[in-house]
Coordinates of C-alpha atoms in Angstrom, one line a residue:
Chain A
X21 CA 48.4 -21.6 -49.2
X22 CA 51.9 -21.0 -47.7
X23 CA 50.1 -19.8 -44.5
X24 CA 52.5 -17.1 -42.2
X25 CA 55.4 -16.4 -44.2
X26 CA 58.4 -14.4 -42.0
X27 CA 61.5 -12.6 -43.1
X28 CA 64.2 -12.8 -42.5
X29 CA 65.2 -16.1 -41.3
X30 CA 68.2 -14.8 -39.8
X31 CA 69.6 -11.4 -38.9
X32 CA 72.3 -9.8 -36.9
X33 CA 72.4 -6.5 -35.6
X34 CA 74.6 -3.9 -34.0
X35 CA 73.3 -2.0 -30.6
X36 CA 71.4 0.3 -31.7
X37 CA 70.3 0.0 -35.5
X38 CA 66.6 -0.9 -36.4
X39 CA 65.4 -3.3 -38.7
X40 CA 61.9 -4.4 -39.4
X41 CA 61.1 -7.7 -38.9
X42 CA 57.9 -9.0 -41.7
X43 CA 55.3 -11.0 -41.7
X44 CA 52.4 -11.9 -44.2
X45 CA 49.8 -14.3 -43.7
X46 CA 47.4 -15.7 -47.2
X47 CA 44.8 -17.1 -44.9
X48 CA 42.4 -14.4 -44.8
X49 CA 42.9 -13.9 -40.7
X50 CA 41.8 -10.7 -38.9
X51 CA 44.0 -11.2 -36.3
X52 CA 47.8 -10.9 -36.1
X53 CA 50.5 -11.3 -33.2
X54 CA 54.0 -11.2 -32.8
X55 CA 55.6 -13.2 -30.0
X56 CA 59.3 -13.2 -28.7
X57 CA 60.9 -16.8 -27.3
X58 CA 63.8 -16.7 -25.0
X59 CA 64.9 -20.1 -23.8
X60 CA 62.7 -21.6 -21.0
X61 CA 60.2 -18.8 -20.6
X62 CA 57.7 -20.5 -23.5
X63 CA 56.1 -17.6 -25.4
X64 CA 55.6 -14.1 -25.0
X65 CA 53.3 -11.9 -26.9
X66 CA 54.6 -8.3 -28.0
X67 CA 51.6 -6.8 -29.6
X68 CA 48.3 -8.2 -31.9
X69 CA 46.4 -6.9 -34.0
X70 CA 42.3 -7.4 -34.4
X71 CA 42.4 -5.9 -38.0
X72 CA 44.2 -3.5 -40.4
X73 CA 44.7 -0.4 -38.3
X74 CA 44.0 -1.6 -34.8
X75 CA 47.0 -3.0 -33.0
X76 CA 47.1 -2.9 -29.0
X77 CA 50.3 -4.0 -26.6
X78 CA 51.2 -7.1 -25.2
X79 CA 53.1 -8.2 -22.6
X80 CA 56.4 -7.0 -23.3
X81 CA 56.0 -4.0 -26.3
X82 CA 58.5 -1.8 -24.9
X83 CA 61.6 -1.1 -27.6
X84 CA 59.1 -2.1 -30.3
X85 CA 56.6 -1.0 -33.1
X86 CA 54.0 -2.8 -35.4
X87 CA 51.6 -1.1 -37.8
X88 CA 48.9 -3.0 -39.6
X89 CA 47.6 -1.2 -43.1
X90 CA 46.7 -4.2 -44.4
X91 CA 44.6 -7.6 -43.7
X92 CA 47.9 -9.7 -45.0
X93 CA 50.7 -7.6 -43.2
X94 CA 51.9 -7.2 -39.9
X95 CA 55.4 -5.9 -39.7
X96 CA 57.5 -5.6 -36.0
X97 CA 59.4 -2.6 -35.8
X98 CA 63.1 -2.5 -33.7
X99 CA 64.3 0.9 -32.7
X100 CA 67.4 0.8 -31.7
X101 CA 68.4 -2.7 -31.0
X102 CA 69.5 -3.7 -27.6
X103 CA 71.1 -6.9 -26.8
X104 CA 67.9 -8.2 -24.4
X105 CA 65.9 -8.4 -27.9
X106 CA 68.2 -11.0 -28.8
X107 CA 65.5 -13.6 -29.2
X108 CA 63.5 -15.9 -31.8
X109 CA 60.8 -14.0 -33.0
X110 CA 57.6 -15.6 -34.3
X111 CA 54.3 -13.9 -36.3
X112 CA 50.8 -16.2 -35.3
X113 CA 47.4 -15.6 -37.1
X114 CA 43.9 -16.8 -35.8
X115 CA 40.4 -16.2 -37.2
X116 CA 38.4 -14.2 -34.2
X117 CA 35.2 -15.5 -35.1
X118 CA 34.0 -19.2 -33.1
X119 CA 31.7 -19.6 -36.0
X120 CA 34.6 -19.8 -38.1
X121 CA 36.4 -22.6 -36.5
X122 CA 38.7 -22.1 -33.8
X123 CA 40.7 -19.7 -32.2
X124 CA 44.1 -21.9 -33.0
X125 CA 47.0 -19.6 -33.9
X126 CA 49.0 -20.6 -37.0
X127 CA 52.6 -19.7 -36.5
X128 CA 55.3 -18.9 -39.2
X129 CA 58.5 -20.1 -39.2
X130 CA 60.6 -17.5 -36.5
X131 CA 63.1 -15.4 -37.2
X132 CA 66.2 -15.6 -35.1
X133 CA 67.7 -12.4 -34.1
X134 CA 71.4 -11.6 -32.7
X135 CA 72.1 -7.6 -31.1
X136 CA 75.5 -7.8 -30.2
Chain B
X8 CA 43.8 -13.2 -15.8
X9 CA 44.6 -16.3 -17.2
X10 CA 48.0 -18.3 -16.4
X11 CA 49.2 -21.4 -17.2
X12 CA 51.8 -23.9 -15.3
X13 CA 53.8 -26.5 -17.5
X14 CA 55.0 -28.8 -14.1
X15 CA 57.9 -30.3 -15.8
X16 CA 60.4 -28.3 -17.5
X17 CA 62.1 -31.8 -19.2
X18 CA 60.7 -35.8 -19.0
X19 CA 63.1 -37.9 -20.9
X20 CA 61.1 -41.4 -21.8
X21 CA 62.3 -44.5 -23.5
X22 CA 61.3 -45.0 -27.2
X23 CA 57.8 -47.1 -27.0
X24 CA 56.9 -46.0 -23.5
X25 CA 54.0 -43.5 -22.5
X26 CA 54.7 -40.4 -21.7
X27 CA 52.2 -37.5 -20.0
X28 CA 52.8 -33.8 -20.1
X29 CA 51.3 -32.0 -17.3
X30 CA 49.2 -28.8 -17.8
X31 CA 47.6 -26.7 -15.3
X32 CA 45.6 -23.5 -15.5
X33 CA 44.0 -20.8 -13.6
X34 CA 41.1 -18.6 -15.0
X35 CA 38.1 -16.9 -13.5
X36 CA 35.7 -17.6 -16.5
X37 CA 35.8 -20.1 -19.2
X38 CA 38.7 -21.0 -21.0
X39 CA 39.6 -22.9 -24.8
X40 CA 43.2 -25.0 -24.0
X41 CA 45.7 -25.9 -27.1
X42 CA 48.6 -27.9 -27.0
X43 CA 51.4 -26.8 -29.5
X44 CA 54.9 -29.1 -30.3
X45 CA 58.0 -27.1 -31.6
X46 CA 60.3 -29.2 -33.2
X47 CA 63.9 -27.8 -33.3
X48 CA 64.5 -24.3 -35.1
X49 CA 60.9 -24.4 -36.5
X50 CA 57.6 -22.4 -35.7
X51 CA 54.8 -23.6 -33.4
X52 CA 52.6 -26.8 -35.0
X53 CA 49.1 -27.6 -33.1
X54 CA 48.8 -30.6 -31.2
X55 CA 45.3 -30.6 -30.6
X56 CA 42.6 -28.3 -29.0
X57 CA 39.3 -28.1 -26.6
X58 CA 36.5 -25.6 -27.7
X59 CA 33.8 -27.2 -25.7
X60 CA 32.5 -30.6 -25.5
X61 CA 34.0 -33.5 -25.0
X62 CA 36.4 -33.6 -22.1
X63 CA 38.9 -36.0 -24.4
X64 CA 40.4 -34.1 -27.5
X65 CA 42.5 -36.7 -30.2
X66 CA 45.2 -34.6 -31.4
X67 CA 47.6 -35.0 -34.7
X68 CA 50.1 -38.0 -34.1
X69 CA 48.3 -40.4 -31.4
X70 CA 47.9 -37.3 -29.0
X71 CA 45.3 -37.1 -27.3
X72 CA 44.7 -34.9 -23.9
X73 CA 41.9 -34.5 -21.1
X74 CA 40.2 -31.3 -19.6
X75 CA 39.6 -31.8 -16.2
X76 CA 37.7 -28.7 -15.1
X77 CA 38.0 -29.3 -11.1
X78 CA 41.7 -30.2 -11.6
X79 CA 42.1 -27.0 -13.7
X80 CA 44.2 -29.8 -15.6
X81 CA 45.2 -30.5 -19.3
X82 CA 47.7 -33.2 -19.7
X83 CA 48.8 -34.5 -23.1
X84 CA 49.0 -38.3 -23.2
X85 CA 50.8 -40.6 -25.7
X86 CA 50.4 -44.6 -24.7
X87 CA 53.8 -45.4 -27.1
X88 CA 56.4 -42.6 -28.1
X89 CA 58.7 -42.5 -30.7
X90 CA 62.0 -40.8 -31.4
X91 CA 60.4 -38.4 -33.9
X92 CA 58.1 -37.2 -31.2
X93 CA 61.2 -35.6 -29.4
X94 CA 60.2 -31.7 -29.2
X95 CA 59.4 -29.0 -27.1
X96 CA 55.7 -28.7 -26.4
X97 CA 53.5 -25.8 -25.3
X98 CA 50.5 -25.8 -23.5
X99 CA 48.5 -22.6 -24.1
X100 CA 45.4 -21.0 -22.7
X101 CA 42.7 -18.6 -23.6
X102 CA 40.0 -16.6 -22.5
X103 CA 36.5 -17.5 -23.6
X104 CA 34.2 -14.5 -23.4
X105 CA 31.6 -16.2 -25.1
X106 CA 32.2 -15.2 -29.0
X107 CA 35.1 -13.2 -28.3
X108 CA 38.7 -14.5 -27.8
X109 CA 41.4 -13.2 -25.6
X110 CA 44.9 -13.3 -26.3
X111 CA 46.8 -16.8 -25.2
X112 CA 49.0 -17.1 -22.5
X113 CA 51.8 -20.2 -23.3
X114 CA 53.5 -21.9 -20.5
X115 CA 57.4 -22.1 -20.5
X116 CA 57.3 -25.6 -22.3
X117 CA 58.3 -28.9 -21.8
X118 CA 61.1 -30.8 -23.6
X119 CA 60.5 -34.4 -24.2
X120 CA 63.5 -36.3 -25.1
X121 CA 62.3 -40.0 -26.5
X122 CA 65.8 -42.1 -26.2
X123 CA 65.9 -45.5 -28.0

């Protein structure tokens, strides 16, 4: 299993282009997040997912967009890119069921983003 | 709501010496606590976690960490640290509403820096 898999690793963007940021997970999870991490603020969530086509807002959505057709996908959406979503960015998936374990997020590998 | 307080933003410790990583949480109804390490420019890894149970979790690399419910404490303990165990680590809590989950809520971290 590779788990959450993000792309890019690495982007930079100008103010104001978009980019989508992806995110696929092999593990059979229903749900899906997408956090931002700025340094010494820990972790904040943007939106999640319970399955494919439900997604709800997190703590901080605003300047973003997610969509969720399928069980494996979950892409973040930037509309024109400001320089405060200069951040790390990180996908997490969990099962939703305590019959099937835990609630324990797996996290993919971040992608690191630069709006200048 | 749920929140979670990480009390120490940095604890530098000696190679070989124990270290503790204070937690605290606040919650009106029953909670499920995780412990995540982030090792530099890499995704969230989990510690360990409490479900139910046992008040004493054993995490991954001689973790282990205590819920006290009337403390609304849960510190991560290691009796002999290592230089590899230098990270930034998360404590993260969630709502339990009794077969459903709610989102986590992540504290702001704390950086241990193990120096030989």
């Amino acid at each position: 299993n590779a788990g959450v898999t993000q792309t890019p690793k690495f982007r930079i963007l100008k103010i104001g282009q978009s980019m989508t940021l992806q995110c696929t997970q092999d593990m059979n999870h229903n749900y899906m997040y997408w956090y931002r991490q700025d340094p010494g603020m820990g972790l904040k969530l943007i939106y999640y997912s319970v399955g494919a086509g439900i997604t709800d807002k997190g703590e901080v959505p605003n300047g973003y967009n997610v969509s969720r057709s399928t069980t494996e996908d979950f892409p973040l959406r930037l509309e024109l890119a400001a320089p405060s979503q200069t951040s790390v960015y990180f996908c997490a998936s969990s099962y939703s069921n305590r019959l099937a374990g835990s609630y324990e997020q797996y996290f993919g590998p971040g992608t690191r983003l630069t709006v200048t | 709501a749920q929140s979670v307080t990480q009390l120490d933003s940095q604890v530098p410790v000696f190679e070989e010496a124990p270290v503790e990583l204070r937690c605290n949480y606040s919650s009106s109804v029953s909670v499920y606590l995780f412990w995540y390490v982030q090792y530099p420019n890499q995704g969230l890894q989990l510690l360990l976690k409490y479900l139910s149970g046992s008040t004493l979790v054993k995490g991954i690399n001689g973790f282990e960490a205590e819920f006290n419910k009337s403390q609304t404490s849960f510190h991560l303990r290691k009796p002999s640290v290592h230089i590899s165990d230098t990270a930034e680590y998360f404590c993260a809590v969630g709502a339990d509403y009794g077969g459903s989950q709610g989102n986590l809520i992540f504290g702001k971290g704390t950086k241990l820096s193990v120096k030989p």
